[in-house]
Short mmCIF file of C-alpha atoms in Angstrom, two decimals:
data_model
loop_
_atom_site.label_atom_id
_atom_site.label_comp_id
_atom_site.label_asym_id
_atom_site.label_seq_id
_atom_site.Cartn_x
_atom_site.Cartn_y
_atom_site.Cartn_z
CA MET F 1 29.52 -6.45 -8.96
CA TRP F 2 26.87 -9.04 -8.04
CA THR F 3 28.86 -11.78 -6.33
CA LYS F 4 27.97 -13.99 -3.36
CA GLU F 5 30.29 -12.02 -1.09
CA TYR F 6 28.80 -8.69 -2.22
CA VAL F 7 25.26 -9.94 -1.55
CA GLU F 8 26.18 -11.11 1.93
CA GLU F 9 27.69 -7.74 2.75
CA LEU F 10 24.66 -6.00 1.19
CA PHE F 11 22.26 -7.69 3.56
CA ILE F 12 24.37 -6.93 6.59
CA ARG F 13 23.86 -3.26 5.65
CA ARG F 14 20.20 -3.65 4.62
CA ASN F 15 19.20 -5.42 7.84
CA THR F 16 20.54 -2.60 9.98
CA LYS F 17 17.57 -0.50 11.06
CA ASP F 18 17.90 3.22 10.49
CA LYS F 19 17.24 5.71 13.30
CA LYS F 20 14.31 7.37 11.52
CA GLN F 21 12.33 4.15 11.22
CA LEU F 22 13.16 3.13 14.78
CA LYS F 23 12.00 6.52 16.08
CA ASN F 24 8.79 6.31 14.06
CA SER F 25 8.06 2.79 15.34
CA ILE F 26 8.59 3.87 18.97
CA LEU F 27 6.35 6.95 18.59
CA TYR F 28 3.61 4.85 17.01
CA PHE F 29 3.84 2.25 19.76
CA LEU F 30 3.83 4.87 22.53
CA THR F 31 0.82 6.64 20.97
CA CYS F 32 -1.19 3.42 20.75
CA THR F 33 -0.24 2.52 24.34
CA ILE F 34 -1.19 5.91 25.74
CA LEU F 35 -4.48 5.91 23.84
CA GLY F 36 -5.24 2.37 25.08
CA ILE F 37 -4.51 3.24 28.71
CA ALA F 38 -6.57 6.42 28.48
CA VAL F 39 -9.59 4.60 27.04
CA GLY F 40 -9.24 1.91 29.72
CA LEU F 41 -9.20 4.45 32.55
CA ILE F 42 -12.19 6.33 31.16
CA ALA F 43 -14.07 3.09 30.59
CA ASN F 44 -13.40 1.96 34.14
CA ARG F 45 -14.76 5.21 35.48
CA THR F 46 -17.70 5.54 33.10
CA LEU F 47 -18.92 1.95 32.88
CA ARG F 48 -18.02 0.43 36.25
CA SER F 49 -21.59 0.45 37.60
CA GLU F 50 -23.15 -2.97 38.15
CA VAL F 51 -25.87 -2.26 35.51
CA ASN F 52 -23.43 -1.18 32.80
CA SER F 53 -20.97 -3.97 33.49
CA LYS F 54 -23.60 -6.55 32.52
CA PHE F 55 -23.59 -5.19 28.97
CA TRP F 56 -19.87 -4.57 28.59
CA PHE F 57 -19.15 -7.92 26.93
CA ILE F 58 -22.01 -7.38 24.44
CA ALA F 59 -20.60 -3.97 23.61
CA ILE F 60 -17.21 -5.48 22.86
CA LEU F 61 -18.86 -7.58 20.15
CA PHE F 62 -19.77 -4.33 18.41
CA ILE F 63 -16.12 -3.47 17.88
CA TRP F 64 -16.08 -5.32 14.56
CA LEU F 65 -19.27 -3.63 13.45
CA ASP F 66 -17.85 -0.27 14.56
CA ARG F 67 -14.74 -0.95 12.51
CA ILE F 68 -16.75 -1.43 9.32
CA LEU F 69 -18.89 1.59 10.04
CA LEU F 70 -15.86 3.79 10.78
CA ILE F 71 -14.15 2.67 7.54
CA VAL F 72 -17.26 3.74 5.58
CA ILE F 73 -17.48 7.05 7.50
CA HIS F 74 -13.74 7.69 7.06
CA GLU F 75 -13.75 7.07 3.30
CA ALA F 76 -16.99 9.04 2.93
CA GLY F 77 -15.12 11.94 4.60
CA HIS F 78 -12.46 11.77 1.89
CA PHE F 79 -15.22 11.73 -0.71
CA VAL F 80 -16.96 14.80 0.69
CA GLY F 81 -13.71 16.65 1.18
CA GLY F 82 -12.82 15.89 -2.45
CA ILE F 83 -16.19 16.92 -3.86
CA ILE F 84 -16.06 20.23 -1.96
CA THR F 85 -12.68 21.01 -3.58
CA SER F 86 -13.69 20.00 -7.14
CA TYR F 87 -12.33 16.45 -7.16
CA ARG F 88 -14.39 13.87 -9.09
CA PHE F 89 -15.40 10.39 -7.96
CA GLN F 90 -13.37 7.43 -9.23
CA SER F 91 -13.74 4.52 -6.76
CA PHE F 92 -14.81 3.70 -3.18
CA ARG F 93 -13.45 0.54 -1.54
CA VAL F 94 -14.26 -1.12 1.79
CA PHE F 95 -12.07 -4.19 2.37
CA SER F 96 -12.01 -5.91 -1.03
CA TYR F 97 -15.38 -4.62 -2.33
CA CYS F 98 -14.95 -1.59 -4.57
CA ILE F 99 -17.49 0.67 -6.28
CA VAL F 100 -15.93 1.91 -9.53
CA LYS F 101 -17.08 4.54 -12.02
CA GLU F 102 -16.33 3.63 -15.65
CA ASP F 103 -17.91 5.25 -18.71
CA ASN F 104 -20.33 7.15 -16.45
CA LYS F 105 -21.58 3.86 -15.03
CA TYR F 106 -21.04 2.35 -11.58
CA LYS F 107 -20.08 -1.24 -10.98
CA ILE F 108 -18.77 -3.36 -8.09
CA GLU F 109 -15.40 -5.06 -8.42
CA LYS F 110 -13.11 -6.91 -6.05
CA ARG F 111 -9.83 -5.13 -5.41
CA LYS F 112 -7.33 -5.60 -2.63
CA ILE F 113 -4.39 -3.56 -1.45
CA PRO F 114 -2.37 -5.25 1.31
CA GLY F 115 -2.22 -3.19 4.48
CA THR F 116 -5.34 -1.13 3.76
CA SER F 117 -8.97 -1.75 4.70
CA GLY F 118 -10.56 1.04 2.69
CA GLN F 119 -9.83 3.67 0.06
CA CYS F 120 -11.63 6.50 -1.70
CA LEU F 121 -9.94 7.55 -4.95
CA MET F 122 -10.92 10.72 -6.75
CA ASN F 123 -9.85 12.37 -10.00
CA PRO F 124 -7.91 15.60 -9.26
CA PRO F 125 -9.43 18.99 -10.07
CA PRO F 126 -9.57 19.69 -13.83
CA ASN F 127 -6.39 21.39 -15.13
CA TRP F 128 -4.81 21.04 -11.69
CA THR F 129 -1.71 23.02 -10.70
CA LEU F 130 0.52 22.96 -7.67
CA ASP F 131 -1.80 25.62 -6.21
CA SER F 132 -4.81 23.28 -6.39
CA PRO F 133 -6.25 22.25 -2.99
CA SER F 134 -5.28 18.91 -1.39
CA PHE F 135 -5.73 19.42 2.35
CA LEU F 136 -9.46 18.76 2.62
CA TYR F 137 -9.28 15.63 0.45
CA HIS F 138 -6.65 14.14 2.76
CA ALA F 139 -8.05 15.44 6.05
CA GLY F 140 -11.69 14.67 5.25
CA GLY F 141 -11.49 11.09 6.50
CA GLY F 142 -10.04 12.10 9.92
CA ILE F 143 -12.53 14.99 10.24
CA ALA F 144 -15.45 12.63 9.49
CA THR F 145 -14.42 10.09 12.15
CA LEU F 146 -13.88 12.92 14.65
CA LEU F 147 -17.38 14.33 14.02
CA ALA F 148 -18.89 10.85 14.24
CA SER F 149 -17.11 10.25 17.58
CA ILE F 150 -18.35 13.59 18.96
CA PHE F 151 -21.92 12.73 17.85
CA ALA F 152 -21.65 9.33 19.61
CA VAL F 153 -20.58 10.91 22.91
CA LEU F 154 -23.42 13.43 22.72
CA LEU F 155 -25.92 10.54 22.27
CA PHE F 156 -24.18 8.72 25.13
CA LYS F 157 -25.00 11.62 27.49
CA ARG F 158 -28.63 11.72 26.39
CA THR F 159 -29.51 8.07 26.62
CA SER F 160 -30.41 6.10 29.77
CA SER F 161 -30.10 2.64 28.20
CA PRO F 162 -27.07 0.82 29.66
CA LEU F 163 -26.64 -1.33 26.53
CA LEU F 164 -26.79 1.70 24.21
CA GLN F 165 -24.40 3.59 26.46
CA ASN F 166 -21.86 0.75 26.16
CA ILE F 167 -22.23 0.57 22.38
CA LEU F 168 -21.89 4.35 21.97
CA PHE F 169 -18.90 4.47 24.32
CA VAL F 170 -17.13 1.75 22.31
CA PHE F 171 -17.84 3.63 19.09
CA PHE F 172 -16.60 6.91 20.56
CA SER F 173 -13.41 5.35 21.90
CA TYR F 174 -12.65 3.48 18.70
CA GLY F 175 -13.44 6.56 16.59
CA MET F 176 -11.14 8.81 18.58
CA ILE F 177 -8.28 6.32 18.31
CA VAL F 178 -8.78 6.07 14.57
CA THR F 179 -8.90 9.87 14.25
CA ILE F 180 -5.67 10.43 16.19
CA LEU F 181 -3.79 7.64 14.45
CA ASN F 182 -4.95 9.02 11.10
CA LEU F 183 -4.29 12.75 11.51
CA VAL F 184 -1.16 12.70 13.69
CA PRO F 185 1.65 12.19 11.08
CA PHE F 186 2.91 8.60 11.10
CA GLN F 187 4.60 6.36 8.59
CA LEU F 188 2.90 3.00 8.82
CA PRO F 189 4.60 -0.19 7.54
CA GLY F 190 2.75 -0.03 4.21
CA SER F 191 2.11 3.68 3.64
CA ASN F 192 1.88 7.16 5.06
CA ASN F 193 -1.22 7.99 7.03
CA ASP F 194 -3.23 11.04 5.94
CA GLY F 195 -1.47 13.31 8.45
CA ALA F 196 1.96 12.33 7.03
CA ASN F 197 0.71 12.92 3.47
CA ILE F 198 -0.55 16.38 4.40
CA LEU F 199 2.83 17.20 5.97
CA ALA F 200 4.80 15.84 2.97
CA ILE F 201 2.72 17.92 0.51
CA ARG F 202 3.15 21.09 2.56
CA ARG F 203 6.92 20.85 2.68
CA ASP F 204 7.63 19.46 -0.82
CA ASN F 205 6.04 20.53 -4.11
CA THR F 206 7.51 17.42 -5.77
CA ALA F 207 5.42 15.23 -3.45
CA LYS F 208 2.33 17.37 -4.22
CA GLU F 209 2.93 16.99 -7.98
CA ALA F 210 3.36 13.22 -7.51
CA PHE F 211 0.13 13.10 -5.56
CA PHE F 212 -1.91 14.74 -8.34
CA LYS F 213 -0.22 12.68 -11.02
CA GLN F 214 -0.90 9.50 -9.01
CA LEU F 215 -4.63 10.24 -8.93
CA GLU F 216 -4.63 11.23 -12.62
CA CYS F 217 -2.62 8.21 -13.73
CA ASN F 218 -4.80 5.88 -11.69
CA ALA F 219 -7.86 7.37 -13.39
CA TRP F 220 -6.34 6.78 -16.81
CA LEU F 221 -5.54 3.17 -16.03
CA SER F 222 -9.03 2.61 -14.63
CA GLU F 223 -10.39 3.93 -17.96
CA GLY F 224 -8.37 1.28 -19.83
CA ARG F 225 -5.32 3.23 -20.90
CA LYS F 226 -2.21 1.06 -21.37
CA LEU F 227 1.13 1.65 -19.75
CA GLU F 228 2.72 2.37 -23.12
CA ASP F 229 0.19 5.20 -23.61
CA ILE F 230 1.62 7.08 -20.60
CA SER F 231 4.83 8.97 -21.47
CA GLU F 232 8.06 8.25 -19.68
CA ASP F 233 8.57 12.00 -18.99
CA TYR F 234 5.17 12.17 -17.23
CA LEU F 235 6.07 9.34 -14.87
CA LYS F 236 9.66 10.38 -14.17
CA LEU F 237 10.27 12.16 -10.86
CA SER F 238 12.22 15.37 -10.80
CA GLU F 239 15.91 15.35 -9.90
CA THR F 240 15.10 16.87 -6.50
CA ALA F 241 12.50 14.20 -5.63
CA VAL F 242 12.88 12.33 -2.32
CA TRP F 243 12.89 8.72 -3.39
CA SER F 244 11.88 7.45 0.01
CA GLU F 245 8.72 9.55 0.07
CA PRO F 246 5.68 7.18 -0.08
CA LEU F 247 3.68 9.59 -2.26
CA ASN F 248 6.27 9.01 -4.99
CA TYR F 249 6.06 5.19 -4.87
CA TYR F 250 3.10 4.81 -7.24
CA LEU F 251 4.72 6.65 -10.18
CA GLU F 252 8.03 4.84 -9.62
CA TRP F 253 6.47 1.38 -9.81
CA ILE F 254 4.27 2.28 -12.80
CA LEU F 255 7.37 3.52 -14.65
CA TYR F 256 9.28 0.39 -13.61
CA SER F 257 6.45 -1.85 -14.93
CA LYS F 258 6.37 0.17 -18.15
CA TYR F 259 10.06 -0.49 -18.65
CA LEU F 260 9.58 -4.22 -18.06
CA LYS F 261 6.66 -4.40 -20.48
CA GLU F 262 8.64 -2.59 -23.16
CA ARG F 263 11.65 -4.88 -22.48
CA GLU F 264 13.86 -1.95 -21.53
CA ILE F 265 15.69 -3.91 -18.88
CA ASP F 266 18.62 -1.46 -18.70
CA LYS F 267 16.22 1.34 -17.78
CA ALA F 268 14.47 -0.87 -15.24
CA GLU F 269 17.82 -1.71 -13.71
CA GLU F 270 18.81 2.00 -13.56
CA LEU F 271 15.50 2.92 -11.89
CA LEU F 272 15.76 0.10 -9.37
CA ALA F 273 19.33 1.11 -8.52
CA ARG F 274 18.18 4.66 -7.80
CA MET F 275 15.48 3.31 -5.48
CA GLU F 276 18.04 1.22 -3.67
CA GLU F 277 20.07 4.33 -2.85
CA SER F 278 17.28 5.35 -0.46
CA TYR F 279 16.52 1.81 0.74
CA HIS F 280 17.07 2.48 4.46
CA ASN F 281 14.60 5.38 4.58
CA MET F 282 11.81 3.50 2.82
CA LEU F 283 8.73 1.84 4.21
CA ARG F 284 8.89 -1.90 4.86
CA SER F 285 6.47 -2.71 2.00
CA LYS F 286 8.67 -0.94 -0.56
CA LYS F 287 11.83 -2.57 0.76
CA ILE F 288 10.21 -5.95 0.15
CA ARG F 289 9.19 -4.94 -3.37
CA ILE F 290 12.74 -3.69 -4.11
CA ASP F 291 14.24 -6.96 -2.86
CA SER F 292 11.73 -8.87 -4.99
CA GLU F 293 12.58 -6.93 -8.15
CA ARG F 294 16.32 -7.14 -7.51
CA LEU F 295 16.05 -10.96 -7.30
CA TYR F 296 13.95 -10.97 -10.47
CA LEU F 297 16.49 -8.91 -12.43
CA LEU F 298 19.38 -11.05 -11.15
CA ILE F 299 17.62 -14.14 -12.52
CA ILE F 300 16.58 -12.80 -15.93
CA CYS F 301 20.02 -11.15 -16.39
CA GLN F 302 21.65 -14.51 -15.61
CA ALA F 303 23.79 -13.42 -12.67
CA ASP F 304 26.14 -15.85 -10.95
CA PRO F 305 24.12 -18.84 -9.58
CA ASP F 306 25.71 -18.57 -6.12
CA CYS F 307 24.78 -14.88 -6.03
CA ILE F 308 21.14 -15.63 -6.95
CA LYS F 309 20.91 -18.39 -4.35
CA THR F 310 22.42 -16.22 -1.63
CA PHE F 311 20.10 -13.30 -2.45
CA TYR F 312 17.08 -15.62 -2.43
CA GLU F 313 18.00 -17.07 0.95
CA ASN F 314 18.11 -13.56 2.40
CA VAL F 315 14.70 -12.49 1.06
CA ALA F 316 12.71 -15.71 0.74
CA GLU F 317 10.89 -15.48 4.06
CA LYS F 318 9.86 -11.84 3.52
CA LEU F 319 8.66 -12.59 0.00
CA ARG F 320 6.60 -15.59 1.13
CA MET F 321 4.95 -13.48 3.81
CA ASN F 322 3.93 -10.89 1.20
CA LYS F 323 3.10 -13.14 -1.72
CA MET F 324 -0.51 -12.05 -2.31
CA CYS F 325 0.49 -9.52 -4.98
CA THR F 326 1.42 -10.28 -8.58
CA PRO F 327 4.92 -8.64 -8.68
CA VAL F 328 6.17 -10.72 -5.72
CA LEU F 329 4.55 -13.89 -7.09
CA ARG F 330 6.20 -13.18 -10.48
CA THR F 331 9.56 -13.23 -8.74
CA LEU F 332 8.82 -16.38 -6.69
CA ILE F 333 7.57 -18.27 -9.74
CA THR F 334 10.59 -17.16 -11.78
CA TYR F 335 12.96 -18.37 -9.04
CA GLU F 336 11.22 -21.74 -8.66
CA ARG F 337 11.48 -22.30 -12.41
CA TYR F 338 15.10 -21.23 -12.36
CA SER F 339 16.09 -23.42 -9.39
CA LYS F 340 13.76 -26.34 -10.27
CA ASN F 341 13.54 -27.13 -6.56
CA ASN F 342 9.91 -28.02 -6.04
CA ALA F 343 7.22 -28.49 -8.69
CA CYS F 344 4.47 -28.50 -6.03
CA VAL F 345 5.52 -25.12 -4.69
CA LEU F 346 5.69 -23.79 -8.22
CA ALA F 347 2.16 -24.96 -8.93
CA GLN F 348 0.92 -23.42 -5.65
CA TYR F 349 2.44 -20.05 -6.56
CA GLN F 350 0.89 -20.19 -10.02
CA ARG F 351 -2.58 -20.79 -8.54
CA MET F 352 -2.04 -17.89 -6.11
CA PHE F 353 -0.97 -15.65 -8.99
CA TYR F 354 -4.29 -16.05 -10.78
CA ARG F 355 -6.17 -15.29 -7.59
CA ALA F 356 -4.03 -12.23 -6.82
CA MET F 357 -4.54 -11.02 -10.37
CA GLU F 358 -8.33 -10.98 -9.85
CA PHE F 359 -8.00 -8.69 -6.84
CA SER F 360 -5.24 -6.46 -8.18
CA ALA F 361 -5.88 -2.72 -7.81
CA CYS F 362 -3.87 -1.91 -10.96
CA LYS F 363 -4.90 -4.32 -13.71
CA GLN F 364 -2.25 -3.07 -16.16
CA GLU F 365 0.58 -3.76 -13.73
CA ALA F 366 -0.87 -7.22 -13.08
CA GLU F 367 -1.12 -7.73 -16.84
CA VAL F 368 2.61 -7.01 -17.18
CA ASP F 369 3.35 -9.53 -14.43
CA TYR F 370 1.19 -12.12 -16.21
CA ILE F 371 3.00 -11.58 -19.52
CA LEU F 372 6.42 -11.79 -17.89
CA THR F 373 5.46 -14.87 -15.83
CA PHE F 374 3.52 -17.00 -18.25
CA GLN F 375 3.69 -15.77 -21.85
CA GLU F 376 7.49 -15.65 -21.81
CA LYS F 377 7.90 -18.98 -20.03
CA GLU F 378 9.19 -20.93 -23.03
CA THR F 379 11.84 -18.30 -23.81
CA SER F 380 12.95 -18.21 -20.18
CA ASP F 381 13.13 -22.00 -19.92
CA THR F 382 15.36 -22.10 -23.02
CA GLU F 383 17.66 -19.49 -21.51
CA TYR F 384 17.98 -21.38 -18.20
CA LYS F 385 18.86 -24.61 -20.03
CA GLU F 386 21.59 -22.84 -21.94
#
């Protein structure tokens, strides 16, 4: 099956954009454009006086501060929404700084998830069922930024300070844009926004089950549970599951990593093949991960060398642009060892791997990547020579 000709034909099909993704990208672009024009027109009308204009540039400098403040407010909204509906605190991250609760103690760690600037993870309600609440946990972030924006505009109307007016107007504008882009359902390149998650859960109980299991599984892993301690049946999606639904991604990749750790390559191949069936409807980040894992399996299963080279040439650029995560670096390192093209590049990837491992959000998945990349190196080298 995996020949050079098949791979070339495969990427002709894979590189054809599907209508759903194109429509979503256009809607997102139009929404951002309309919001930007609206804010510009309001700003021109509100702040065009000579006094206010003197402080406009200073107010622009507060955009970065507003961004940090809005991330904190947004994630705090998720926290409050979760607490109200019986969720329990697990972690709170702003950029790469994360407060984590372990053994009833709080500590600060560095974690990084590409494409996200903040995250509040909670444990689901005890003994959760499909009737357990999920709306307020998801919508809490958008509600919090909306309330903060409304508060800012109320202060704007009550203050006479031109500088403070500019600062409050920038905060209000930024907050409203964040609120709309968060609550209006969109699929972003890396994940669903909260509005899209709410919609997915309302129309599909499988996605809701995957959401609760994702939180529960993440809590177990944060507590130190190993992948082999989580049953295959728990991680498997139902037969009716939509494989392109982003809420399902977490369980799929945890199960895939579990198969790799337990050396069940046939099961890993079967799972990856099922993911590939829905390739066109998936988010860009998952497509890259699928391409990365397909290249990895081709190498370790000793596919035809021309096939491996052709596949690599089609995905190399995308992988290099998304190489700050351990699964992709595992594949890049494995390919460089296999091809023996450039020892300097190999050494660079290895240094990047250790850094990415430090920031990994799922330590157990990163541990699997470490074992496959470094602890099995001698075995792999022997196989390549043969």
